[in-house]
Coordinates of C-alpha atoms in Angstrom, one line a residue:
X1 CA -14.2 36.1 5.6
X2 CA -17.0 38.2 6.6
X3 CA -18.7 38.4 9.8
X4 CA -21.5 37.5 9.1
X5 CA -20.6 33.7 7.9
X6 CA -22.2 31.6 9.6
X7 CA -20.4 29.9 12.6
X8 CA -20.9 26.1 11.0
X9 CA -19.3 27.3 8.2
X10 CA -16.9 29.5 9.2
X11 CA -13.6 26.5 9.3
X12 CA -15.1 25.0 5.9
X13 CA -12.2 24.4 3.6
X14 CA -13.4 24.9 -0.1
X15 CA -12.7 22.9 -2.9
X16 CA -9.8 24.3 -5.1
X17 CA -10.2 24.0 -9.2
X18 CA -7.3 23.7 -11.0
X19 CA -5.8 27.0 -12.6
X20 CA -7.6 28.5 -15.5
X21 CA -5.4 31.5 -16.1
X22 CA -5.8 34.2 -18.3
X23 CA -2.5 36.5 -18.0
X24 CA -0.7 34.3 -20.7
X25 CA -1.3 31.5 -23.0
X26 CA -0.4 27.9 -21.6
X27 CA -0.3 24.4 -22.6
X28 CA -2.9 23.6 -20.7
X29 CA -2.8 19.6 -19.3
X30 CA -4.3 20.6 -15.7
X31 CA -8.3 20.3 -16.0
X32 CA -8.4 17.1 -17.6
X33 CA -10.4 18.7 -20.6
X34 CA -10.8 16.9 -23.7
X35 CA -8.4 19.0 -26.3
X36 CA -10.8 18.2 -28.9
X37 CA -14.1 20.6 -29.5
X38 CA -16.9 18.9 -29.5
X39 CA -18.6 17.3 -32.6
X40 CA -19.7 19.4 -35.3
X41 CA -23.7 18.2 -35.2
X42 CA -23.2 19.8 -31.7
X43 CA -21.9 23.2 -32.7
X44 CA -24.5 23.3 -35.1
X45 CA -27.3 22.5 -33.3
X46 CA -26.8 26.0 -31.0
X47 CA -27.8 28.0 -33.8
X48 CA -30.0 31.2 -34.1
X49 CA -33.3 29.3 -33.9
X50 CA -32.2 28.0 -30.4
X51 CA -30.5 31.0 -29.0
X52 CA -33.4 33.1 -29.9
X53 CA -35.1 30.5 -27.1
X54 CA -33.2 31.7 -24.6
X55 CA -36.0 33.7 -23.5
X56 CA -37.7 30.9 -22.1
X57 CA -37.0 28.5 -19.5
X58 CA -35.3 25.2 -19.8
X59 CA -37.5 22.1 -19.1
X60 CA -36.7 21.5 -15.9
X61 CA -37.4 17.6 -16.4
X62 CA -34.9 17.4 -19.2
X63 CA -37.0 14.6 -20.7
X64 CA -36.0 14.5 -24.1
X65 CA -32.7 14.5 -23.2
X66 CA -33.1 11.6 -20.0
X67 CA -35.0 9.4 -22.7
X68 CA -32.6 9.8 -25.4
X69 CA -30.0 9.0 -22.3
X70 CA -32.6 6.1 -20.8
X71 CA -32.2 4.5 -24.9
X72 CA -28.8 5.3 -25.3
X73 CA -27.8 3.4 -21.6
X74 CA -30.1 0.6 -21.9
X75 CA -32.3 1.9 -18.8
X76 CA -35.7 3.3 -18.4
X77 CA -36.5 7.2 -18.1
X78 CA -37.1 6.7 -14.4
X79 CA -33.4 5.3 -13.8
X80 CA -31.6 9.0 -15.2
X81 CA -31.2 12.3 -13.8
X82 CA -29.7 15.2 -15.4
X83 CA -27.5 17.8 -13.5
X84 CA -25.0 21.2 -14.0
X85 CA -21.9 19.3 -13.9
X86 CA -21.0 15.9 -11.4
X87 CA -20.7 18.2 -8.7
X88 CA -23.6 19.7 -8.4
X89 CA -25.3 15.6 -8.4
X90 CA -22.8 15.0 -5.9
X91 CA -23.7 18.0 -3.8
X92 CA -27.4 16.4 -4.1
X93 CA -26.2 12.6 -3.5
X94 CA -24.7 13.5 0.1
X95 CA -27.6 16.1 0.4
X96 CA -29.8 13.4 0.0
X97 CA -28.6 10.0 1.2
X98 CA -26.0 11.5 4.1
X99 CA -26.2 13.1 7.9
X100 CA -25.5 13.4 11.0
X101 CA -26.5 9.7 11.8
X102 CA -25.5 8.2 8.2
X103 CA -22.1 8.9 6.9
X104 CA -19.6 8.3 4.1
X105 CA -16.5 6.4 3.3
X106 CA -14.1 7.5 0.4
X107 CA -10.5 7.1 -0.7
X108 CA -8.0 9.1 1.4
X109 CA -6.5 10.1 -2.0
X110 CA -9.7 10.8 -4.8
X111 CA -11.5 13.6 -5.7
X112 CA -10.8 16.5 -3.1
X113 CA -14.8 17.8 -3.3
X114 CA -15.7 15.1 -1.7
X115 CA -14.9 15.7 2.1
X116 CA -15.9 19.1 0.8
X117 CA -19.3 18.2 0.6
X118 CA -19.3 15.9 3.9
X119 CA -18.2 19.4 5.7
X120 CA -20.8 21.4 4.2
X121 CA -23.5 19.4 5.1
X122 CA -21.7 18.2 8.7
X123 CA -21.9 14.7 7.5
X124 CA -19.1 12.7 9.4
X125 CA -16.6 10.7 7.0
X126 CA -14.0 8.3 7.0
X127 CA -11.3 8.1 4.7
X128 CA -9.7 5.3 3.8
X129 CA -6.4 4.6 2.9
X130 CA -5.3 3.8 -0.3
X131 CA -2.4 0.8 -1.0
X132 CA 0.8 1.3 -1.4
X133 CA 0.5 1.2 -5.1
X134 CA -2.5 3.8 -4.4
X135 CA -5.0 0.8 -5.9
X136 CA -8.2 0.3 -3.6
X137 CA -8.5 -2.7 -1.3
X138 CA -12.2 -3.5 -1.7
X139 CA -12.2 -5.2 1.5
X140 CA -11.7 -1.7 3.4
X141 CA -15.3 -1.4 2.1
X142 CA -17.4 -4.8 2.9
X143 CA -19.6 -4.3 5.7
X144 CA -18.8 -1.2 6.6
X145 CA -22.3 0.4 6.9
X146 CA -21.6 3.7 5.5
X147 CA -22.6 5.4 2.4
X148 CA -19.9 5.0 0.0
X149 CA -18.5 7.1 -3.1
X150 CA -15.6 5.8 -5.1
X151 CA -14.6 7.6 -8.1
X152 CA -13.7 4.6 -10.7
X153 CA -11.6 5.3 -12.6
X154 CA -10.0 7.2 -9.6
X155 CA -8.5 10.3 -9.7
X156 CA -5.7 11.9 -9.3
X157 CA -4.5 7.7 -9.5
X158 CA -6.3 7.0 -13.0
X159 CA -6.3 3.2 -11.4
X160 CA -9.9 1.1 -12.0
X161 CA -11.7 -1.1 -9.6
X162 CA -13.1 -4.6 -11.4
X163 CA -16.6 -4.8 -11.7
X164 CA -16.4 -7.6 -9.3
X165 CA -15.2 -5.7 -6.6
X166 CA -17.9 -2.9 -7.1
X167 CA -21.0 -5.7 -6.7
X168 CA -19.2 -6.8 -3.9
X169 CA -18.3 -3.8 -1.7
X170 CA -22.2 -2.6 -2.5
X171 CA -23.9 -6.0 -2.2
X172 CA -22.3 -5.6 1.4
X173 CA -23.9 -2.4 2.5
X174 CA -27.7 -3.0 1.2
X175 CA -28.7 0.0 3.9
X176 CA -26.8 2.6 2.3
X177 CA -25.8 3.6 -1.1
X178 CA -23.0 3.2 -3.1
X179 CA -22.2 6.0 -5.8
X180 CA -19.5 5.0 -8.4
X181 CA -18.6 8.3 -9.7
X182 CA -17.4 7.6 -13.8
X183 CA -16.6 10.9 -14.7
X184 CA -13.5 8.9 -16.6
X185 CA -14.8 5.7 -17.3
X186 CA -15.3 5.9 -20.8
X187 CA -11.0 5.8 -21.3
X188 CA -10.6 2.5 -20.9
X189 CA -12.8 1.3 -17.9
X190 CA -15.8 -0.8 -17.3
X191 CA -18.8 1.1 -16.6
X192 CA -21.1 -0.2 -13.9
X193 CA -24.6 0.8 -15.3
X194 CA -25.4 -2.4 -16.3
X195 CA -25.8 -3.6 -12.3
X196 CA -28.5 -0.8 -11.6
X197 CA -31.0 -3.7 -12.7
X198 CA -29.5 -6.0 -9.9
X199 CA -28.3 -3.8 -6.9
X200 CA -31.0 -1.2 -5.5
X201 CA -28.3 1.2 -3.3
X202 CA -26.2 1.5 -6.5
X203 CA -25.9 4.9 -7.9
X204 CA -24.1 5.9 -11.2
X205 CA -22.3 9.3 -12.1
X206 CA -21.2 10.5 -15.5
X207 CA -20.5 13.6 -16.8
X208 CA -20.4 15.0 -20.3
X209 CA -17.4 17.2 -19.3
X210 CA -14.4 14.5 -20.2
X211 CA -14.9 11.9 -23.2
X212 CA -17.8 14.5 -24.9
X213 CA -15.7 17.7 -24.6
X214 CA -18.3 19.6 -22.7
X215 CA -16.5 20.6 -19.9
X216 CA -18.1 24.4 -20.5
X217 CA -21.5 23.1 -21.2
X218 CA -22.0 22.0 -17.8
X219 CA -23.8 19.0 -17.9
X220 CA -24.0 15.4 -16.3
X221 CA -26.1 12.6 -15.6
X222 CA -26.5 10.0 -12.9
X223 CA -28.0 6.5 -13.5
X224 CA -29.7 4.4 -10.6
X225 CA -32.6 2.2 -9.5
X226 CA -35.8 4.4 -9.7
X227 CA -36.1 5.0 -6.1
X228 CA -32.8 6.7 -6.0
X229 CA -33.4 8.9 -8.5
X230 CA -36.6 10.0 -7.0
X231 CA -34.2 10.9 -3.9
X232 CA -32.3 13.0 -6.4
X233 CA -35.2 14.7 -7.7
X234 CA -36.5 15.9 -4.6
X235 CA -33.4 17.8 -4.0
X236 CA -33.2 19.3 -7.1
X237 CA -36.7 20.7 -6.8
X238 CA -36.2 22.0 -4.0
X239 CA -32.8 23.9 -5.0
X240 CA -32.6 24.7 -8.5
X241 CA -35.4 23.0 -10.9
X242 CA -34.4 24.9 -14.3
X243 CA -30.6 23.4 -13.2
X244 CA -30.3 22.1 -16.6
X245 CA -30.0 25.4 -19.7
X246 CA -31.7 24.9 -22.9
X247 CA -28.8 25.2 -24.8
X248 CA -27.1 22.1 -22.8
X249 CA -29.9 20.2 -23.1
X250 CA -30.2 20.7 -27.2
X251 CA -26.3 20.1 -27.2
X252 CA -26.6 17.1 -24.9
X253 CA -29.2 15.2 -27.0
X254 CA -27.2 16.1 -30.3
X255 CA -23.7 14.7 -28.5
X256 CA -25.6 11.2 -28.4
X257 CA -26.0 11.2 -32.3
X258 CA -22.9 12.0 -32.5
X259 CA -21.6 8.8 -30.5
X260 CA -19.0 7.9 -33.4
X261 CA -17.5 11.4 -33.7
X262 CA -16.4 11.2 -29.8
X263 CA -15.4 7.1 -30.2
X264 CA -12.7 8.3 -32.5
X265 CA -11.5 11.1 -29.6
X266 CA -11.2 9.0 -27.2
X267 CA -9.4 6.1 -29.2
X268 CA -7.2 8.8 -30.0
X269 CA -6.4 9.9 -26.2
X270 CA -5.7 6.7 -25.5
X271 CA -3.6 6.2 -28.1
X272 CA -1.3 9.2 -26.6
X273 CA -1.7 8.2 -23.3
X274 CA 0.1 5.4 -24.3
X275 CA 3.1 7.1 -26.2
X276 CA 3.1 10.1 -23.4
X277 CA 3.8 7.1 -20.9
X278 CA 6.5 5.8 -23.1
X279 CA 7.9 8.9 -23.3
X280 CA 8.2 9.4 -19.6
X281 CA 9.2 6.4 -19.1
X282 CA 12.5 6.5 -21.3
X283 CA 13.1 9.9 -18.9
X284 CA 13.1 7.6 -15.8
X285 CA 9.0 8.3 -14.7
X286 CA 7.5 5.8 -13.0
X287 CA 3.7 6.2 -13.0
X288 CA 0.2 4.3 -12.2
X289 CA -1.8 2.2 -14.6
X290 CA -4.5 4.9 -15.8
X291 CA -7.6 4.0 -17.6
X292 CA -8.3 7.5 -17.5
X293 CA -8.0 10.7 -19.8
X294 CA -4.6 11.7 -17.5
X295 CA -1.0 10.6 -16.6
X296 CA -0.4 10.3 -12.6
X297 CA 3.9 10.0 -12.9
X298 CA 6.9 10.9 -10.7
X299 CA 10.8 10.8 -11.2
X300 CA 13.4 9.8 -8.8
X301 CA 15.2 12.7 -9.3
X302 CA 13.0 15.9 -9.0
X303 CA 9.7 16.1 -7.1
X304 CA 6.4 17.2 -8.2
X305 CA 6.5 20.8 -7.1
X306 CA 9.4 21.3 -8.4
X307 CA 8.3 19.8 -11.6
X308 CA 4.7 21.8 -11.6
X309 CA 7.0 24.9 -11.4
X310 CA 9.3 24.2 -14.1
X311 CA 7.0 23.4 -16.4
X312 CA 4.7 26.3 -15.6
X313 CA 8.0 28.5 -16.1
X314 CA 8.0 27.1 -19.5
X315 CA 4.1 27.7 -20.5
X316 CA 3.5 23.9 -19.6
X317 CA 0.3 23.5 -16.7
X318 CA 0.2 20.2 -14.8
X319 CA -1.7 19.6 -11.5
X320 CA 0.1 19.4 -8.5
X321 CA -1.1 18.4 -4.7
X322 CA 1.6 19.6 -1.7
X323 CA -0.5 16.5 0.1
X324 CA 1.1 13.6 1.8
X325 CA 2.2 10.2 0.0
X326 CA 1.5 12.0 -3.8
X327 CA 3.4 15.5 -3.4
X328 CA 6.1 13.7 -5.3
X329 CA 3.5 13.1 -8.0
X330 CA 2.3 15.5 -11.0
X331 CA -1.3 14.4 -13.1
X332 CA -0.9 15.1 -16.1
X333 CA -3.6 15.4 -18.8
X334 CA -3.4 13.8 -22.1
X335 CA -3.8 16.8 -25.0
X336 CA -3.1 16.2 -28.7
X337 CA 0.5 14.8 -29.7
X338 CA 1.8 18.2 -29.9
X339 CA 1.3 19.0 -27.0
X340 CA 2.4 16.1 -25.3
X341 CA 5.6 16.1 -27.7
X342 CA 6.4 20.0 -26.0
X343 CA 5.9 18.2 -22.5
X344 CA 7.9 16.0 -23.2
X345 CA 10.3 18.5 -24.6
X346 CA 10.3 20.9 -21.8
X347 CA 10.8 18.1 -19.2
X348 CA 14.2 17.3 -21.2

């Protein structure tokens, strides 16, 4: 740390990605990337014609792309924004709706950027705890007049809220939003999109990263009642307009066309999410009921660090959290059968 950082910042803990290393070659079930590339009509569309764009700027609208997203979602243009990953949406979301006088409520265990975020911009939060069996208690939520983010599916947990439950915790707090962060949703979840016509705080996030296999690409969307989305706008003017490259924008209208291509992926993740947990489960795992692209499991008999370690040891990468009531735990990402078949191996 520098001296010159300044004071506000200087006890901000930042977020930690999981490993991407580069020393050897790993199985690599950490990330939660999709082990399928994306869909050929999307590797073809990034060819000479567009790279010899790259010249130019992006259009910093994205409006091809938000209509083909407005058509694809049943919504109008003026319901989508497009953004350089979740995160950076995210980062605008608590820029936007959150301060001093107007904080947050999230999951003691979720997503770790988000108390991230409530440091940076010195937005006070209050984290709620999870059940026992790490499912959320919606009525933690009603009433509480405080923005609100839930990550649904959650992560690390996997585990999905009901519709129901969603309507209910935001029809309870009309004064302040209520941003349902997807990034998993497509796995076996209800999306909540569909509610943006009824509920005005209700803000939607996706991300292309998961169920399109565009992690790299960088690109998301978030889906809301108009005026929300304004909100959104105006801080993405005023901090990076050209957020969005060409190149993710081409590949991000193409991925929609493609729609059948990434069906079949994800069938097929689910279908070995269900043998992985089958697996583990004949080895003695217990683990949570994930409608997402991951495994969160834990065995009586070894803990989670010591099984992060093991497996690393053997060329195996799982994510791992020294963090209280889940340190036990390891998430595991669903890969291709062959990977999940050495897992499983290694763990014996």
């Amino acid at each position: 740390m520098s001296r010159f950082l300044s004071n506000r910042l200087k006890a901000l803990k930042a977020y930690v990605p999981g490993e991407q290393p580069s020393e050897k070659k790993y199985i690599k079930l950490n990330t939660n990337e999709s082990p399928y590339a994306p869909a050929p009509g999307v590797i073809a569309a990034v060819g000479e014609e567009e790279l010899k764009k790259l010249n130019l700027y992006p259009n910093p609208d994205g409006s091809r792309l938000i209509k083909k997203l407005a058509e694809f979602y049943g919504v109008a243009p003026e319901n989508v924004i497009i953004g350089n990953g979740s995160d950076e949406l995210l980062a605008f979301a608590f820029h936007a709706f959150c301060d001093s006088e107007r904080g947050v409520a999230f999951p003691d265990i979720t997503y770790s950027i988000y108390p991230v975020y409530a440091d940076l911009y010195r937005i006070p939060y209050t984290q709620i705890e999870l059940k026992e069996d790490f499912s959320i208690d919606p009525a933690d939520y009603l009433g509480i007049g405080k923005n609100i983010v839930i990550a649904n599916p959650n992560a690390p947990t996997g585990i999905e809220l009901p519709q129901g439950d969603i309507e209910a915790i935001a029809r309870s707090n009309p004064d302040h939003v209520a941003l349902i962060d997807e990034a998993y949703v497509d796995f076996g979840a209800k999306s909540a999109i569909p509610m943006i016509h009824e509920i005005d705080n209700l803000l939607v996030m996706h991300t292309y990263s998961k169920s399109r296999s565009m992690a790299g690409a960088r690109m998301s969307f978030a889906i809301a009642p108009a005026p929300l989305i304004e909100d959104l706008n105006k801080m993405k003017y005023s901090f990076n307009p050209y957020n969005v490259n060409r190149l993710t924008q081409v590949m991000g209208e193409v991925a929609l066309d493609e729609e059948p291509y990434y069906v079949e992926k994800r069938h097929e993740i689910i279908k070995t999410r269900t043998y992985t947990e089958e697996r583990l489960r004949e080895l003695g795992f217990s683990m949570t009921e994930s409608k997402a692209n991951f495994i969160f499991a834990k065995h009586p008999k070894i803990g989670g660090r010591e099984l992060y370690v093991g497996l690393k040891e053997k060329g195996i990468l799982v994510r791992h959290w020294d963090k209280p009531r889940i340190s036990d735990y390891i998430r595991i990402t669903i890969g291709e059968k062959w990977q999940m078949d050495a897992l499983i191996d290694a763990i014996s």
